[in-house]
Coordinates of C-alpha atoms in Angstrom, one line a residue:
L7 CA -4.8 86.0 -19.2
I8 CA -6.4 86.4 -15.3
L9 CA -8.3 89.7 -16.5
A10 CA -10.0 87.1 -19.8
S11 CA -11.4 84.1 -17.2
C12 CA -14.0 86.0 -15.9
G13 CA -14.7 87.1 -20.0
G14 CA -15.9 83.5 -20.5
A15 CA -14.6 80.1 -21.8
E16 CA -14.2 81.4 -25.3
L17 CA -12.5 84.8 -24.5
W18 CA -10.2 82.7 -22.1
T19 CA -9.9 79.8 -24.8
K20 CA -9.0 83.1 -27.0
T21 CA -6.7 84.7 -25.4
Q22 CA -5.2 81.6 -24.1
E23 CA -3.9 81.0 -28.2
R24 CA -3.0 84.7 -28.3
Y25 CA -0.9 83.8 -25.2
F26 CA 1.1 80.9 -26.2
Q27 CA 1.4 82.5 -30.3
S28 CA 3.2 85.1 -28.3
Q29 CA 5.5 83.6 -25.8
S30 CA 6.7 80.3 -27.5
Q31 CA 9.5 82.2 -29.9
K32 CA 11.0 83.2 -25.7
R33 CA 9.8 80.3 -23.9
P34 CA 10.1 77.2 -26.1
F35 CA 9.0 75.3 -23.1
L36 CA 4.8 77.0 -23.9
S37 CA 4.2 75.3 -26.7
V38 CA 4.3 71.9 -25.1
V39 CA 2.3 73.8 -21.7
G40 CA 0.2 74.5 -25.0
A41 CA 0.4 71.0 -27.2
V42 CA -1.0 69.1 -23.2
I43 CA -3.5 72.1 -22.0
R44 CA -5.4 71.6 -25.5
Q45 CA -4.1 67.8 -26.5
D46 CA -3.1 69.3 -29.9
F47 CA -0.1 66.9 -30.9
G48 CA -0.8 66.3 -33.7
T49 CA 0.4 70.4 -34.4
F50 CA 3.2 69.6 -31.7
V51 CA 4.2 66.7 -33.6
Q52 CA 5.4 68.3 -36.9
S53 CA 6.7 72.2 -35.9
T54 CA 8.7 70.0 -33.1
D55 CA 12.9 69.6 -34.6
P56 CA 13.6 66.5 -35.4
A57 CA 17.2 66.8 -33.6
K58 CA 14.5 66.9 -30.4
W59 CA 12.4 63.1 -31.0
Q60 CA 13.0 61.9 -27.6
E61 CA 12.0 64.6 -26.2
T62 CA 9.1 64.4 -27.9
L63 CA 8.7 61.4 -27.9
A64 CA 8.4 61.0 -24.1
I65 CA 5.7 64.1 -24.0
L66 CA 4.0 62.1 -26.2
S67 CA 3.9 58.5 -24.3
T68 CA 3.5 60.8 -21.1
Y69 CA -0.5 62.4 -22.4
G70 CA -0.5 61.6 -25.7
K71 CA -3.8 59.6 -25.8
S72 CA -3.3 55.6 -26.3
D73 CA -6.3 55.5 -29.3
E74 CA -3.9 58.5 -30.4
F75 CA -0.5 57.7 -29.5
P76 CA -0.5 54.9 -33.2
Q77 CA -0.9 58.1 -35.4
L78 CA 1.1 60.5 -33.9
C79 CA 4.4 57.8 -33.8
T80 CA 4.2 57.3 -37.0
E81 CA 4.2 61.4 -38.1
L82 CA 7.0 61.9 -35.5
G83 CA 8.8 59.3 -37.7
D84 CA 8.2 60.6 -40.8
L85 CA 9.4 63.6 -39.9
L86 CA 12.6 61.9 -39.4
E87 CA 12.6 59.6 -42.6
S88 CA 12.1 62.9 -43.9
A89 CA 15.2 64.4 -41.5
G90 CA 17.3 61.7 -43.2
D91 CA 17.2 59.6 -40.1
H92 CA 15.8 56.5 -40.2
S93 CA 17.8 55.0 -37.3
S94 CA 16.1 56.7 -35.7
A95 CA 12.0 56.4 -37.1
S96 CA 12.9 52.9 -37.2
L97 CA 12.2 53.3 -33.6
C98 CA 9.1 55.4 -33.7
Y99 CA 7.4 53.3 -36.3
M100 CA 8.4 50.2 -34.0
C101 CA 6.2 52.2 -31.2
S102 CA 3.4 52.9 -33.1
L103 CA 3.4 49.2 -34.5
S104 CA 3.5 50.3 -37.9
L105 CA 4.9 46.2 -38.7
D106 CA 5.8 47.5 -42.8
K107 CA 7.5 50.4 -42.0
A108 CA 9.6 49.4 -38.7
V109 CA 10.7 46.4 -41.3
K110 CA 11.4 48.8 -43.8
Y111 CA 14.8 49.6 -42.4
W112 CA 16.0 46.8 -41.3
R113 CA 15.7 45.4 -45.2
T114 CA 18.1 48.6 -45.8
Q115 CA 21.1 47.3 -43.7
L116 CA 20.3 43.9 -45.5
M117 CA 21.0 45.0 -48.6
A118 CA 23.5 47.4 -47.3
Q119 CA 24.9 44.8 -45.8
I120 CA 25.1 42.1 -48.9
S121 CA 26.0 44.8 -51.1
A122 CA 29.3 45.3 -49.7
I123 CA 29.9 41.5 -50.0
G124 CA 30.1 41.8 -53.3
G125 CA 26.4 40.1 -53.6
A126 CA 27.0 37.1 -51.5
I127 CA 24.2 36.3 -48.8
D128 CA 25.7 37.3 -45.7
L129 CA 24.0 34.7 -42.9
L130 CA 24.4 36.9 -40.0
A131 CA 23.0 39.5 -41.2
L132 CA 19.8 37.5 -42.6
H133 CA 19.9 35.9 -39.7
E134 CA 20.0 39.0 -37.7
F135 CA 16.8 40.2 -40.0
V136 CA 14.6 37.3 -38.7
V137 CA 15.0 37.5 -34.8
K138 CA 14.2 41.1 -34.5
T139 CA 11.3 40.9 -37.5
S140 CA 9.8 37.7 -35.9
V141 CA 10.1 39.5 -32.1
F142 CA 8.1 42.2 -33.7
L143 CA 5.3 40.3 -35.3
Q144 CA 5.0 39.2 -32.5
A145 CA 4.3 42.6 -31.0
V146 CA 3.0 43.6 -33.6
G147 CA -0.1 39.4 -33.4
S148 CA -0.6 37.2 -35.6
T149 CA -3.4 39.0 -37.7
A150 CA 0.2 41.1 -38.9
E151 CA 1.4 39.8 -42.5
L152 CA 4.9 40.5 -44.1
S153 CA 5.0 42.5 -47.6
P154 CA 6.1 40.1 -50.5
E155 CA 9.5 41.5 -50.3
D156 CA 10.2 40.3 -46.3
A157 CA 8.0 37.4 -47.7
A158 CA 10.9 36.4 -49.6
I159 CA 13.7 37.5 -47.4
F160 CA 11.9 34.2 -44.8
T161 CA 11.7 32.1 -47.4
K162 CA 16.2 32.7 -49.2
Y163 CA 16.5 32.1 -45.4
S164 CA 14.0 29.2 -44.1
E165 CA 15.9 27.6 -48.0
K166 CA 20.0 28.3 -45.8
L167 CA 18.1 26.2 -42.6
A168 CA 16.6 23.5 -44.9
E169 CA 20.3 22.2 -46.8
Q170 CA 21.7 22.3 -42.8
G171 CA 19.4 20.2 -42.2
L172 CA 16.8 22.0 -39.1
L173 CA 14.1 21.5 -41.6
V174 CA 11.3 22.6 -38.6
S175 CA 13.4 26.1 -38.1
A176 CA 13.0 26.2 -42.0
A177 CA 9.1 24.8 -41.7
K178 CA 8.6 28.0 -39.0
Y179 CA 10.8 30.6 -40.2
C180 CA 8.7 29.4 -43.8
K181 CA 5.6 32.7 -45.2
G182 CA 4.5 34.0 -47.9
D183 CA 2.8 33.5 -50.1
S184 CA 5.2 32.9 -53.6
T185 CA 5.7 29.2 -55.4
E186 CA 9.2 30.2 -54.3
S187 CA 8.0 29.9 -50.8
K188 CA 5.0 27.2 -51.6
I189 CA 7.9 24.8 -53.0
L190 CA 9.5 25.0 -50.3
R191 CA 6.7 24.5 -48.0
D192 CA 5.8 21.1 -49.6
R193 CA 8.6 19.5 -49.7
L194 CA 9.7 20.4 -46.3
Y195 CA 5.7 18.8 -44.9
R196 CA 6.8 15.6 -47.4
S197 CA 10.1 15.3 -45.7
R198 CA 11.2 12.9 -43.2
A199 CA 10.1 15.8 -40.6
S200 CA 6.6 15.4 -42.2
P201 CA 4.8 15.7 -38.1
K202 CA 6.6 18.0 -37.3
C203 CA 7.1 20.8 -40.3
L204 CA 3.5 20.5 -40.2
A205 CA 2.7 21.3 -36.6
A206 CA 5.3 24.0 -37.7
M207 CA 3.4 25.0 -40.2
G208 CA 0.1 25.4 -38.0
G209 CA -1.4 22.2 -39.1
T210 CA -1.8 23.3 -41.7
P211 CA -0.4 21.6 -44.5
P212 CA 0.0 24.2 -47.4
E213 CA -1.5 24.0 -50.6
F214 CA 0.1 22.0 -53.6
P215 CA 2.9 23.8 -55.7
Y216 CA 2.1 22.0 -59.1
M217 CA -1.2 22.6 -61.3
L218 CA -2.5 18.8 -62.1
Q219 CA -3.5 18.3 -66.2
D220 CA -4.7 15.1 -68.2
V221 CA -1.9 14.9 -70.1
K222 CA -4.3 12.2 -72.0
Q223 CA -3.6 11.3 -75.4
S224 CA -4.7 13.4 -78.4
R225 CA -6.1 11.7 -81.8
A226 CA -4.2 13.3 -84.8
P227 CA -6.0 14.4 -87.6
V228 CA -7.5 12.1 -89.8
N229 CA -6.4 11.9 -93.1
T230 CA -8.4 10.5 -95.6
K231 CA -6.0 10.1 -99.0
R232 CA -3.9 7.8 -96.2
Q233 CA -7.1 6.2 -95.2
T234 CA -7.6 5.2 -99.1
T235 CA -4.1 3.8 -100.0
Q236 CA -4.1 2.2 -96.8
R237 CA -7.6 0.1 -97.6
G238 CA -6.0 -0.8 -101.6
Y239 CA -3.0 -2.3 -100.3
R240 CA -5.0 -4.1 -97.3
K241 CA -7.7 -5.2 -100.5
Q242 CA -5.0 -6.4 -102.6
A243 CA -3.2 -8.4 -99.7
S244 CA -6.8 -9.8 -98.6
S245 CA -7.1 -11.3 -101.8
T246 CA -3.8 -12.5 -102.2
V247 CA -3.7 -14.4 -98.8
S248 CA -7.5 -15.9 -100.0
S249 CA -5.3 -17.3 -103.5
I250 CA -3.1 -19.0 -100.9
S251 CA -5.5 -20.6 -99.3
S252 CA -7.2 -21.9 -101.9
Q253 CA -3.9 -23.5 -103.5
R254 CA -3.4 -25.0 -99.7
E255 CA -7.1 -26.1 -99.8
F256 CA -5.8 -28.6 -103.0
A257 CA -2.9 -29.4 -102.4
Q258 CA -4.5 -30.7 -98.8
E259 CA -7.7 -32.3 -101.6
Q260 CA -4.5 -34.2 -103.9
V261 CA -2.5 -35.3 -100.9
Y262 CA -5.6 -36.6 -99.0
G263 CA -7.2 -38.8 -102.2
A264 CA -3.2 -40.2 -103.5
Q265 CA -3.5 -41.5 -99.8
Q266 CA -6.7 -43.6 -99.3
Q267 CA -5.9 -45.1 -102.8
Y268 CA -3.7 -46.1 -101.0
A269 CA -5.0 -47.3 -98.5
Q270 CA -7.5 -49.5 -100.5
Q271 CA -5.1 -51.4 -103.2
P272 CA -5.3 -55.1 -101.5
A273 CA -2.3 -56.1 -99.6
A274 CA 0.9 -58.3 -101.7
A275 CA 0.6 -62.1 -100.9
P276 CA 4.0 -62.5 -99.4
V277 CA 6.8 -64.9 -102.6
P278 CA 8.9 -68.1 -101.5
S279 CA 12.2 -68.5 -102.1
D280 CA 14.9 -71.8 -101.7
A281 CA 17.2 -69.1 -101.2
L282 CA 19.7 -70.2 -98.2
P283 CA 20.8 -66.7 -95.7
A284 CA 24.5 -66.0 -96.2
G285 CA 26.7 -67.8 -94.5
W286 CA 24.5 -70.9 -94.6
M287 CA 25.2 -74.2 -96.4
E288 CA 23.0 -77.4 -97.7
L289 CA 23.6 -80.7 -96.5
Q290 CA 21.8 -84.0 -98.1
D291 CA 20.1 -86.4 -96.4
P292 CA 21.9 -89.9 -96.9
N293 CA 19.0 -91.8 -95.9
S294 CA 16.1 -90.2 -97.7
G295 CA 18.1 -88.6 -100.0
R296 CA 16.7 -84.7 -98.7

């Protein structure tokens, strides 16, 4: 190495590379030194021992560039996941701010706990999942979005909160674009705590989850035969009504003529009568003889 340093930069680089390759088996720390000198941490991560992932992560945190650090942590997490160490892989994914991959392990834990109790919802495990994911969302930033699977879990958590009367908290954790989440957000928006729920949703009214349709009654197809029959019935009924009307007019005319004839007859003169009313007695005046 000392002699190669006198032969220029190209000779120095080649000699250094050959030296690290030949001595890395005898002196394992030289692989770390070589990675730091060359700034080739990608190759270092691929060749590292998964059992020593903590040392590797510490080296990446100390000597890695800030713009390369998230990608290197993701590669280390993939290495650990392929080795079956999902818990350690999730920690590497958290360091890389990889939301989907980090939450995937927590979701797997939640599903395993639900299966262990026969498929019922474990509210404590559900609460723990939502809390960890919410904190990680704040660390990642407001631009991050949950996957449809994780959003469905948040919707289920919001439903449980709404059932307990915690409407504002339910509005805060109701996420996703599924039909269930849209219906739940609309219900919370129209609830008794509508102003506070609206503030928890960001101040924007939720999308109406149903489609508006015009329910005007459509006309049935015209039946020509039925219309012809109805027209015949109408004509027959019209002729019957006309004949009845004529008979009524004729009868009214007869009655009116009889009334006129009776009114024109002279009144009969009263007939004098000598008969006394009942109970009366006739007496004769002795002077006049009447």
